[in-house]
XYZ file of C-alpha atoms in Angstrom:
617
model
C 0.028 -0.092 -0.199
C 1.565 3.238 -1.046
C 2.047 5.640 1.949
C 0.715 8.926 1.879
C 2.835 12.052 1.953
C 3.272 14.460 5.154
C 1.877 17.042 3.005
C -1.394 15.411 2.481
C -1.567 14.326 5.989
C -1.148 18.112 7.220
C -3.837 19.123 4.916
C -6.057 16.688 6.035
C -5.622 17.636 9.776
C -6.057 21.228 8.960
C -9.341 20.485 7.376
C -10.453 18.396 10.360
C -9.245 21.073 12.559
C -11.327 23.720 10.628
C -14.484 21.675 10.613
C -14.401 20.870 14.261
C -14.085 24.706 15.053
C -17.039 25.358 12.587
C -19.304 22.889 14.179
C -18.325 23.915 18.000
C -19.363 27.370 16.970
C -22.383 26.469 15.366
C -23.383 24.496 18.648
C -22.265 27.693 20.896
C -24.479 29.988 18.746
C -27.786 27.891 19.721
C -26.438 26.832 23.275
C -24.497 29.212 25.816
C -22.134 27.364 28.081
C -19.373 28.498 30.283
C -16.779 26.559 32.313
C -16.376 27.916 35.786
C -13.779 26.113 38.182
C -14.430 28.201 41.033
C -15.859 26.214 44.121
C -18.965 28.253 44.437
C -19.059 29.048 40.770
C -19.084 32.715 41.271
C -18.466 33.497 37.865
C -21.457 31.633 36.290
C -24.995 32.554 36.797
C -26.556 30.203 39.104
C -29.166 27.509 37.829
C -32.162 29.220 39.741
C -31.199 32.405 38.037
C -31.233 30.471 34.576
C -34.410 28.726 35.531
C -35.960 32.305 36.249
C -34.956 33.759 32.919
C -35.960 30.844 30.977
C -39.378 30.660 32.591
C -40.854 33.278 34.569
C -40.084 36.393 32.471
C -42.631 36.144 29.889
C -42.568 39.378 28.281
C -39.605 41.931 27.298
C -37.902 43.730 29.817
C -36.074 46.991 29.137
C -32.919 47.387 31.367
C -31.367 51.174 31.618
C -28.085 51.403 33.163
C -27.338 54.918 34.206
C -23.497 54.166 34.553
C -21.734 55.516 31.581
C -19.383 58.104 30.114
C -15.934 58.705 29.242
C -14.949 60.558 32.516
C -15.543 57.634 34.752
C -12.668 56.434 37.028
C -11.174 53.353 36.117
C -12.540 51.315 39.194
C -16.129 52.435 38.090
C -15.491 51.603 34.329
C -14.419 48.111 35.580
C -17.722 47.719 37.442
C -19.662 49.022 34.398
C -17.962 46.257 32.448
C -18.989 43.778 35.099
C -22.480 44.560 34.805
C -22.431 44.571 31.026
C -20.763 41.042 31.259
C -23.789 40.094 33.435
C -26.590 41.390 31.311
C -24.645 39.527 28.020
C -25.067 36.493 30.064
C -28.915 37.205 30.954
C -29.325 37.912 27.486
C -27.936 34.495 26.469
C -30.475 32.588 28.431
C -33.348 35.105 28.018
C -32.816 35.933 24.643
C -34.967 38.701 23.328
C -36.830 38.889 26.461
C -34.160 41.210 27.664
C -32.768 44.273 26.193
C -30.435 46.709 27.852
C -28.642 50.128 27.223
C -26.395 52.208 28.884
C -27.169 56.052 29.509
C -24.609 58.695 30.380
C -26.644 61.045 32.714
C -23.986 63.721 32.398
C -24.227 64.230 28.595
C -26.802 66.950 28.937
C -26.939 69.431 31.893
C -30.550 69.834 31.752
C -31.118 65.931 31.898
C -28.744 65.622 34.613
C -30.740 67.799 36.870
C -33.996 65.642 35.887
C -32.104 62.375 36.454
C -30.643 63.353 39.801
C -33.990 64.472 40.902
C -35.761 61.535 39.750
C -33.246 59.144 41.484
C -33.484 60.873 44.788
C -37.064 60.587 44.945
C -36.771 56.959 44.637
C -34.195 56.815 47.154
C -30.868 56.892 45.197
C -28.800 59.435 46.313
C -25.567 58.826 44.407
C -22.117 58.019 45.608
C -18.878 59.769 45.838
C -15.481 58.479 45.030
C -11.947 60.286 45.430
C -9.547 59.850 42.359
C -5.786 60.904 42.268
C -4.873 62.766 39.364
C -1.350 63.876 39.131
C -0.883 64.392 42.834
C -4.321 66.090 43.019
C -7.060 64.527 44.779
C -10.790 65.262 43.085
C -14.248 63.926 43.871
C -16.288 62.073 41.378
C -20.245 61.801 41.717
C -21.440 58.801 39.898
C -24.804 56.819 40.082
C -24.472 53.050 40.222
C -28.263 52.794 39.430
C -30.290 50.369 37.175
C -33.854 50.588 35.908
C -35.838 47.670 35.043
C -39.098 48.225 32.936
C -41.507 45.444 32.523
C -45.161 45.925 31.203
C -46.272 48.790 33.274
C -43.827 48.183 36.322
C -40.628 49.867 37.174
C -37.948 49.066 39.561
C -34.970 51.129 40.521
C -31.764 49.283 41.759
C -28.904 51.245 43.443
C -26.166 48.783 43.810
C -24.415 51.084 46.517
C -27.356 52.475 48.455
C -25.742 51.754 52.216
C -22.781 54.352 51.542
C -22.304 57.722 49.991
C -18.693 57.907 50.016
C -17.073 55.001 48.569
C -13.246 53.437 48.127
C -11.904 51.490 45.308
C -11.991 48.239 47.400
C -15.685 49.069 48.041
C -16.660 49.282 44.408
C -14.611 46.052 43.814
C -16.539 44.169 46.446
C -19.956 45.165 45.082
C -19.287 43.006 41.805
C -20.366 40.077 43.416
C -23.644 41.483 44.280
C -24.544 42.208 40.842
C -26.528 39.213 40.005
C -28.379 39.151 43.060
C -29.474 42.494 42.828
C -30.246 42.228 39.299
C -32.213 38.928 39.764
C -34.014 40.364 42.803
C -35.257 43.702 41.047
C -36.476 41.458 37.978
C -38.180 39.342 40.733
C -40.180 42.333 41.777
C -40.514 43.672 38.116
C -42.430 40.666 36.879
C -44.807 40.889 39.581
C -44.095 37.431 41.172
C -46.358 37.007 44.205
C -45.439 38.712 47.414
C -46.508 36.595 50.433
C -47.567 38.314 53.808
C -45.633 37.852 56.836
C -47.328 38.482 59.722
C -45.744 39.121 63.381
C -48.153 38.109 66.140
C -48.813 40.464 69.063
C -50.863 40.348 72.155
C -49.197 38.013 74.217
C -46.152 39.953 75.356
C -44.358 39.022 72.253
C -40.951 40.767 70.993
C -41.974 44.537 70.380
C -41.566 46.326 67.271
C -38.332 48.080 68.094
C -36.845 44.601 69.242
C -37.777 42.960 66.060
C -37.068 45.596 63.564
C -34.284 43.825 62.058
C -36.893 41.297 60.601
C -38.878 44.108 58.907
C -35.503 45.584 57.437
C -34.352 41.882 55.802
C -37.857 41.136 54.399
C -39.603 44.422 53.415
C -38.223 44.450 49.727
C -39.569 40.762 49.175
C -42.789 40.158 51.496
C -45.712 42.105 52.600
C -44.938 42.833 56.443
C -47.922 42.954 58.532
C -48.840 42.770 62.223
C -51.654 40.526 63.740
C -53.586 40.148 67.120
C -55.649 37.018 67.816
C -57.700 38.909 70.600
C -60.196 41.648 69.546
C -62.269 43.844 71.655
C -65.979 44.295 70.962
C -66.696 47.753 72.340
C -70.480 47.437 72.390
C -70.419 44.509 74.565
C -67.139 45.526 76.296
C -65.817 42.099 75.882
C -62.774 40.506 74.325
C -62.712 37.398 72.003
C -60.890 35.333 69.689
C -61.043 36.519 65.896
C -60.829 33.119 63.846
C -60.596 35.277 60.642
C -57.472 37.260 61.874
C -55.101 34.957 60.207
C -56.857 34.517 56.935
C -54.547 36.968 54.713
C -51.266 35.473 56.490
C -49.055 33.523 54.434
C -46.290 32.802 57.118
C -46.764 33.802 60.983
C -43.696 34.609 63.233
C -44.408 33.717 66.888
C -41.403 35.520 68.514
C -40.935 34.849 72.251
C -44.467 35.185 73.714
C -44.361 35.332 77.513
C -48.075 35.442 78.209
C -49.672 32.153 78.032
C -52.238 31.344 75.088
C -55.774 30.648 76.102
C -57.385 27.450 74.672
C -59.199 29.635 72.196
C -56.260 31.121 70.848
C -54.450 27.641 70.565
C -57.466 26.512 68.630
C -57.026 29.422 66.311
C -53.533 28.947 65.829
C -54.038 25.159 65.248
C -56.936 25.745 62.554
C -54.399 28.314 61.012
C -51.919 25.327 60.539
C -54.801 23.019 59.560
C -55.696 25.374 56.568
C -52.124 25.339 55.367
C -50.430 28.261 57.366
C -46.815 28.260 57.670
C -45.365 29.111 61.099
C -41.964 30.344 62.492
C -42.222 29.379 66.105
C -39.386 31.265 68.230
C -40.214 30.027 71.752
C -38.389 30.587 75.193
C -38.803 27.799 77.570
C -36.354 29.083 80.131
C -35.907 32.584 81.488
C -32.184 33.334 82.287
C -32.972 36.719 84.187
C -29.217 37.705 83.265
C -30.540 41.406 82.794
C -31.117 41.406 86.331
C -27.447 41.443 87.223
C -27.259 45.253 86.292
C -28.933 45.714 89.822
C -26.183 46.969 91.987
C -24.944 44.203 94.731
C -26.718 41.574 92.743
C -23.799 39.138 92.051
C -26.112 36.204 90.642
C -29.382 35.229 89.570
C -31.166 32.074 88.643
C -32.921 30.817 85.570
C -36.360 29.489 85.869
C -38.917 27.548 83.378
C -41.486 29.762 81.690
C -44.352 27.383 82.461
C -46.829 29.607 80.521
C -45.522 27.830 77.274
C -46.044 24.417 78.535
C -49.469 23.778 76.659
C -47.940 25.235 73.663
C -44.986 23.083 73.799
C -47.078 20.046 73.969
C -49.069 21.479 70.715
C -45.697 21.636 69.032
C -44.610 18.302 70.035
C -47.692 16.675 68.534
C -46.870 18.318 65.298
C -43.514 16.749 65.408
C -40.909 18.494 67.664
C -41.393 19.935 71.295
C -38.736 22.029 73.320
C -37.171 21.091 76.400
C -36.893 23.104 79.566
C -33.323 23.573 79.643
C -30.595 25.661 78.049
C -27.103 24.871 76.447
C -23.835 26.174 76.358
C -21.416 25.547 73.244
C -17.593 25.789 72.841
C -18.252 28.151 69.622
C -20.084 31.348 71.219
C -20.471 35.056 71.230
C -18.861 37.483 73.465
C -20.935 39.381 75.872
C -21.121 42.800 77.602
C -21.582 42.091 81.194
C -24.856 43.311 82.417
C -23.291 44.838 85.749
C -21.387 47.273 83.373
C -23.939 48.047 80.731
C -26.244 50.541 82.961
C -24.412 52.074 85.593
C -21.053 50.082 86.099
C -20.833 48.963 89.708
C -18.899 45.552 89.877
C -15.760 46.942 88.422
C -13.072 45.226 90.827
C -12.267 41.950 92.204
C -11.536 42.376 96.153
C -9.430 40.062 98.287
C -9.671 40.199 102.056
C -6.611 42.335 102.335
C -8.333 44.801 100.114
C -6.198 44.295 96.965
C -8.036 45.023 93.737
C -8.010 43.840 90.186
C -10.025 45.479 87.381
C -12.707 43.363 86.002
C -13.159 43.889 81.864
C -16.756 44.527 80.931
C -16.343 42.439 77.922
C -16.616 38.304 78.300
C -14.842 37.281 75.218
C -16.554 33.602 75.286
C -19.979 33.648 76.789
C -20.989 29.928 76.484
C -24.607 30.283 76.918
C -24.781 32.264 73.688
C -23.818 29.733 71.167
C -23.045 30.684 67.580
C -24.112 27.700 65.491
C -25.062 26.554 61.942
C -26.685 23.646 60.346
C -26.173 19.900 60.280
C -24.794 19.811 56.885
C -24.326 15.848 57.080
C -28.244 15.388 57.417
C -29.994 17.225 54.714
C -30.970 13.778 52.657
C -29.925 15.184 49.588
C -32.442 17.932 49.466
C -30.716 20.686 49.499
C -31.470 22.068 52.892
C -27.579 23.226 53.604
C -28.244 26.060 51.361
C -30.099 27.557 54.318
C -27.070 28.073 56.042
C -24.456 27.760 53.095
C -22.016 30.566 53.369
C -24.459 32.396 55.855
C -22.626 33.996 59.076
C -23.131 31.919 62.188
C -26.621 32.325 63.982
C -26.203 33.605 67.449
C -28.550 32.359 69.839
C -29.160 33.179 73.603
C -29.759 30.554 76.307
C -31.375 28.093 73.783
C -33.378 25.063 74.739
C -32.669 21.694 72.833
C -35.223 20.241 70.481
C -37.275 17.240 71.615
C -38.093 15.660 68.169
C -41.111 13.204 68.095
C -40.164 10.352 66.154
C -43.720 8.991 66.313
C -44.917 12.120 64.007
C -45.559 11.175 60.533
C -44.208 14.455 59.302
C -40.716 14.964 57.666
C -38.366 16.460 60.223
C -35.179 18.203 59.272
C -32.503 19.438 61.770
C -31.455 22.895 60.466
C -29.411 24.172 63.585
C -27.424 22.327 66.061
C -24.700 22.836 68.798
C -21.248 21.435 68.172
C -19.877 18.295 69.816
C -18.323 20.242 72.653
C -21.634 21.353 74.532
C -23.049 21.349 77.900
C -26.839 21.141 78.945
C -28.273 22.984 81.994
C -31.513 22.467 83.554
C -34.259 25.206 83.909
C -33.063 26.082 87.477
C -29.454 27.002 87.220
C -27.488 29.727 88.986
C -26.724 32.498 86.442
C -23.327 34.333 87.215
C -20.423 35.932 85.700
C -17.654 35.026 88.119
C -17.252 31.862 90.478
C -16.012 34.138 93.313
C -15.920 37.518 93.846
C -13.522 37.608 96.999
C -10.692 35.655 96.114
C -6.986 34.921 97.641
C -4.775 35.114 94.730
C -5.853 37.954 92.112
C -3.179 36.219 89.645
C -5.404 33.282 89.450
C -9.135 34.193 88.367
C -10.753 31.931 86.230
C -12.007 33.910 83.107
C -15.964 35.311 83.558
C -18.422 32.501 82.418
C -15.927 29.530 83.210
C -18.710 27.881 85.054
C -20.724 27.317 81.806
C -17.539 26.040 79.686
C -18.142 22.633 78.065
C -15.473 20.126 79.130
C -15.031 16.834 76.936
C -16.788 16.676 73.297
C -19.734 14.650 73.049
C -20.357 11.817 70.580
C -23.446 13.768 69.371
C -24.801 17.140 68.525
C -28.219 18.653 70.135
C -30.721 19.770 67.813
C -31.667 23.576 68.209
C -34.092 24.227 65.282
C -35.946 21.929 63.196
C -38.003 22.462 59.897
C -41.387 20.283 59.962
C -43.158 19.351 56.737
C -46.008 17.645 55.727
C -49.523 17.085 56.914
C -49.946 17.691 60.692
C -52.697 16.379 62.823
C -54.905 18.892 65.006
C -53.784 19.217 68.655
C -57.320 19.406 69.403
C -58.414 16.293 67.832
C -60.259 14.114 70.608
C -59.461 16.553 73.246
C -62.254 18.879 73.901
C -65.422 18.518 71.931
C -66.980 21.991 73.691
C -63.931 23.955 71.533
C -65.033 22.485 68.334
C -68.654 23.480 69.086
C -67.598 27.116 69.716
C -65.769 26.824 66.391
C -69.027 25.463 64.954
C -70.953 28.686 66.483
C -68.661 31.086 64.555
C -69.594 29.106 61.005
C -66.055 27.469 61.039
C -65.489 24.053 60.208
C -63.030 22.129 62.553
C -60.261 20.240 60.630
C -58.280 17.391 61.958
C -55.587 17.066 59.294
C -53.781 19.952 57.725
C -53.165 20.667 54.121
C -49.355 20.040 53.273
C -47.513 22.973 55.099
C -44.530 23.620 56.765
C -43.227 25.140 60.408
C -39.653 26.027 61.829
C -39.326 25.427 65.391
C -36.639 27.157 67.324
C -35.927 26.800 71.081
C -34.964 30.738 71.455
C -37.091 33.441 71.804
C -34.533 35.929 71.366
C -33.347 34.576 67.823
C -34.790 37.646 66.530
C -34.305 40.128 69.247
C -32.254 43.383 68.577
C -29.558 44.088 71.234
C -29.088 47.582 72.603
C -26.807 50.047 74.057
C -27.435 53.031 76.116
C -27.445 56.487 74.272
C -26.934 59.573 76.301
C -28.233 62.550 74.616
C -28.735 66.029 76.472
C -28.598 64.413 79.796
C -31.183 61.748 79.117
C -30.351 58.025 78.841
C -32.174 56.103 76.154
C -31.579 52.593 74.799
C -30.641 52.534 71.251
C -31.380 49.477 69.458
C -28.510 47.524 67.386
C -29.392 45.026 64.532
C -29.670 41.450 65.654
C -26.967 40.505 63.162
C -24.235 43.177 64.521
C -21.974 42.499 67.226
C -22.567 44.967 70.082
C -18.912 45.058 70.918
C -17.235 45.285 67.731
C -20.316 46.828 65.825
C -19.579 44.758 62.928
C -21.731 42.614 60.866
C -20.952 38.917 62.144
C -24.040 37.260 62.406
C -26.563 35.523 59.976
C -29.938 35.384 62.021
C -32.144 37.272 59.775
C -30.516 35.926 56.686
C -31.170 32.575 57.803
C -34.919 33.376 58.636
C -35.265 34.838 55.389
C -33.937 31.735 53.639
C -36.232 29.226 55.613
C -39.266 31.858 54.735
C -38.259 31.363 50.993
C -37.858 27.593 51.399
C -41.413 27.351 52.904
C -43.269 29.791 50.382
C -41.338 28.455 47.384
C -39.426 31.730 46.542
C -36.228 29.610 46.298
C -34.596 31.457 43.332
C -32.749 33.962 45.597
C -31.516 31.694 48.485
C -28.411 30.175 46.895
C -27.653 33.889 45.528
C -27.800 35.030 48.758
C -25.242 32.522 49.991
C -22.892 33.771 47.136
C -22.788 37.340 47.617
C -20.655 37.273 50.841
C -18.941 33.830 51.058
C -17.466 33.346 54.311
C -14.082 31.814 54.197
C -13.569 30.662 57.802
C -11.320 28.154 59.438
C -13.129 25.040 60.779
C -13.523 26.313 64.389
C -14.201 23.001 65.808
C -11.022 21.454 64.274
C -9.235 24.568 65.319
C -10.118 23.874 68.986
C -9.531 20.354 69.178
C -6.587 19.785 66.675
C -4.977 23.204 66.443
C -1.253 21.794 67.344
C -1.557 19.128 64.446
C -2.438 21.578 61.867
C 0.384 23.721 63.027
C 2.875 20.872 62.633
C 1.312 19.984 59.344
C 1.892 23.494 58.046
C 5.317 23.784 59.153
C 6.663 20.328 58.089
C 4.664 19.330 54.979
C 6.163 21.987 52.747
C 9.456 21.416 54.294
C 9.426 17.823 53.451
C 8.099 18.551 49.828
C 10.896 20.905 49.048
C 13.398 17.946 50.406
C 11.758 15.485 48.270
C 11.824 17.528 45.289
C 15.432 18.248 45.790
C 16.428 14.564 46.367
C 14.419 13.405 43.096
C 16.001 16.240 41.064
C 19.670 15.012 42.344
C 18.716 11.268 41.693
C 17.555 11.960 38.254
C 20.591 14.034 37.411
C 22.913 11.395 38.761
C 21.546 8.680 36.604
C 21.717 10.742 33.706
C 25.054 11.735 33.807
C 26.676 8.698 35.438
C 25.064 6.672 32.348
């Protein structure tokens, strides 16, 4: 057989290569695809975003980006390009359903005034960035604003609404929020259903000031309302339970009630669940009374059970999970400002019998009854429940009680918050104190405040602190009291013994959503100033993810799951494994010191051996 020349073979290879490139480009013109090697796929659209673009947006959406011009600083031009890249990706999946353009608001001075006035009326104030030009510093005003127009709806997105004066670093960090903010705006512009989230009042729950962080977190996505079960009939001068009060509520938040619910109130809540209502139960079963340590001369207090919640707890247990009358301390925990320093500092020194003194720090670095916890990532049954806390900051709890799961209940039970292996359980009646001894003999050997609550040895299990229940729930009042059913019938209400498919979250901490506070002195008056529940009251930094976690759970309950995974991508937390660090710190120090050293030696020895063999032979 005659062998073909190399020239012929090269020509054939070139033709095959050109054909492959043509076919690949032809396929790519119909199907957009990108390879993203990052762990969280932060440079690619999330599958939920793609689903929304392909399925939810039916009409044409016009996107106007008011960030253009030749005089923009380099960092703003880079941010502008990041928006353009993201819009190109959106168009790749949405096709002609999305059209976008850039507008330079400074092109016409008269139009500039109009734009600025319009932006201000919608809450966009603009931003200022300092730019260095030949040893001179000038300030540039810009508007990182995008307007979405869909049918008759118009939504304005301000990418940097939390600050006026911004730095280059801040602008660069905002790039990771672009996809989230755009999808959030599109979600609103396309008229997606806005469910009603109601906060229950009337039984000494958290006040509107104490739970204001909930409103700030949810207001852009849900209709936030308040509701009372008890209404007053002025003509009869009587109070009665309104069984229609919850008719317009999709998700009910019951946040730390202290007054016992009457049987009729429990019946109203029970029938709300039977009709498919969803509930966030944030319940305290133990009162720590720690705030009483602010009283001068009071060195300790005692926690005690909140017996007013016993009947409610029985109802929750029948649904699938109750709350025990205890509280837990945890190895990974939050710092705490001592109450004997908060209002008027009085317990500022340790004293010995010889009148020696040592100053007490107002900050307890590790207050073990305030655990910082997350989700059991190993028990999600492959259903994606880990997304509720993925990359969400730790959730700070205060004297949380453990969950008593009813294994006999025929509903799905998923633990979504739990303790660490290193924890300790205290019963309801426990002495609460900061120091083991106020009068000491040796001031050089004083144990850190709160050592009494410190967990000792790790346990082989973790304790559940919050659980998500899903399914069809049995009525708590089934077969209990026929007279209550009759009262329901008298109000033309049908008693239901089994619920529609629904869900609820039970967490054994009533302060889970409660703001902290600090005392603000103005004109000689002392007033409490609320601090967002996610903010550390000591460092004033955003350290906790309580409301973000709540938001994810409510989205899960209502089926608004498009934004849950994006919320975990906008601020991925790259933290060390705190448990591993506590228990195996020395091991990892040795690994980090020895492994690189051994690796370098192995490379050197290998290179020497290869060279020796080559040149000797």
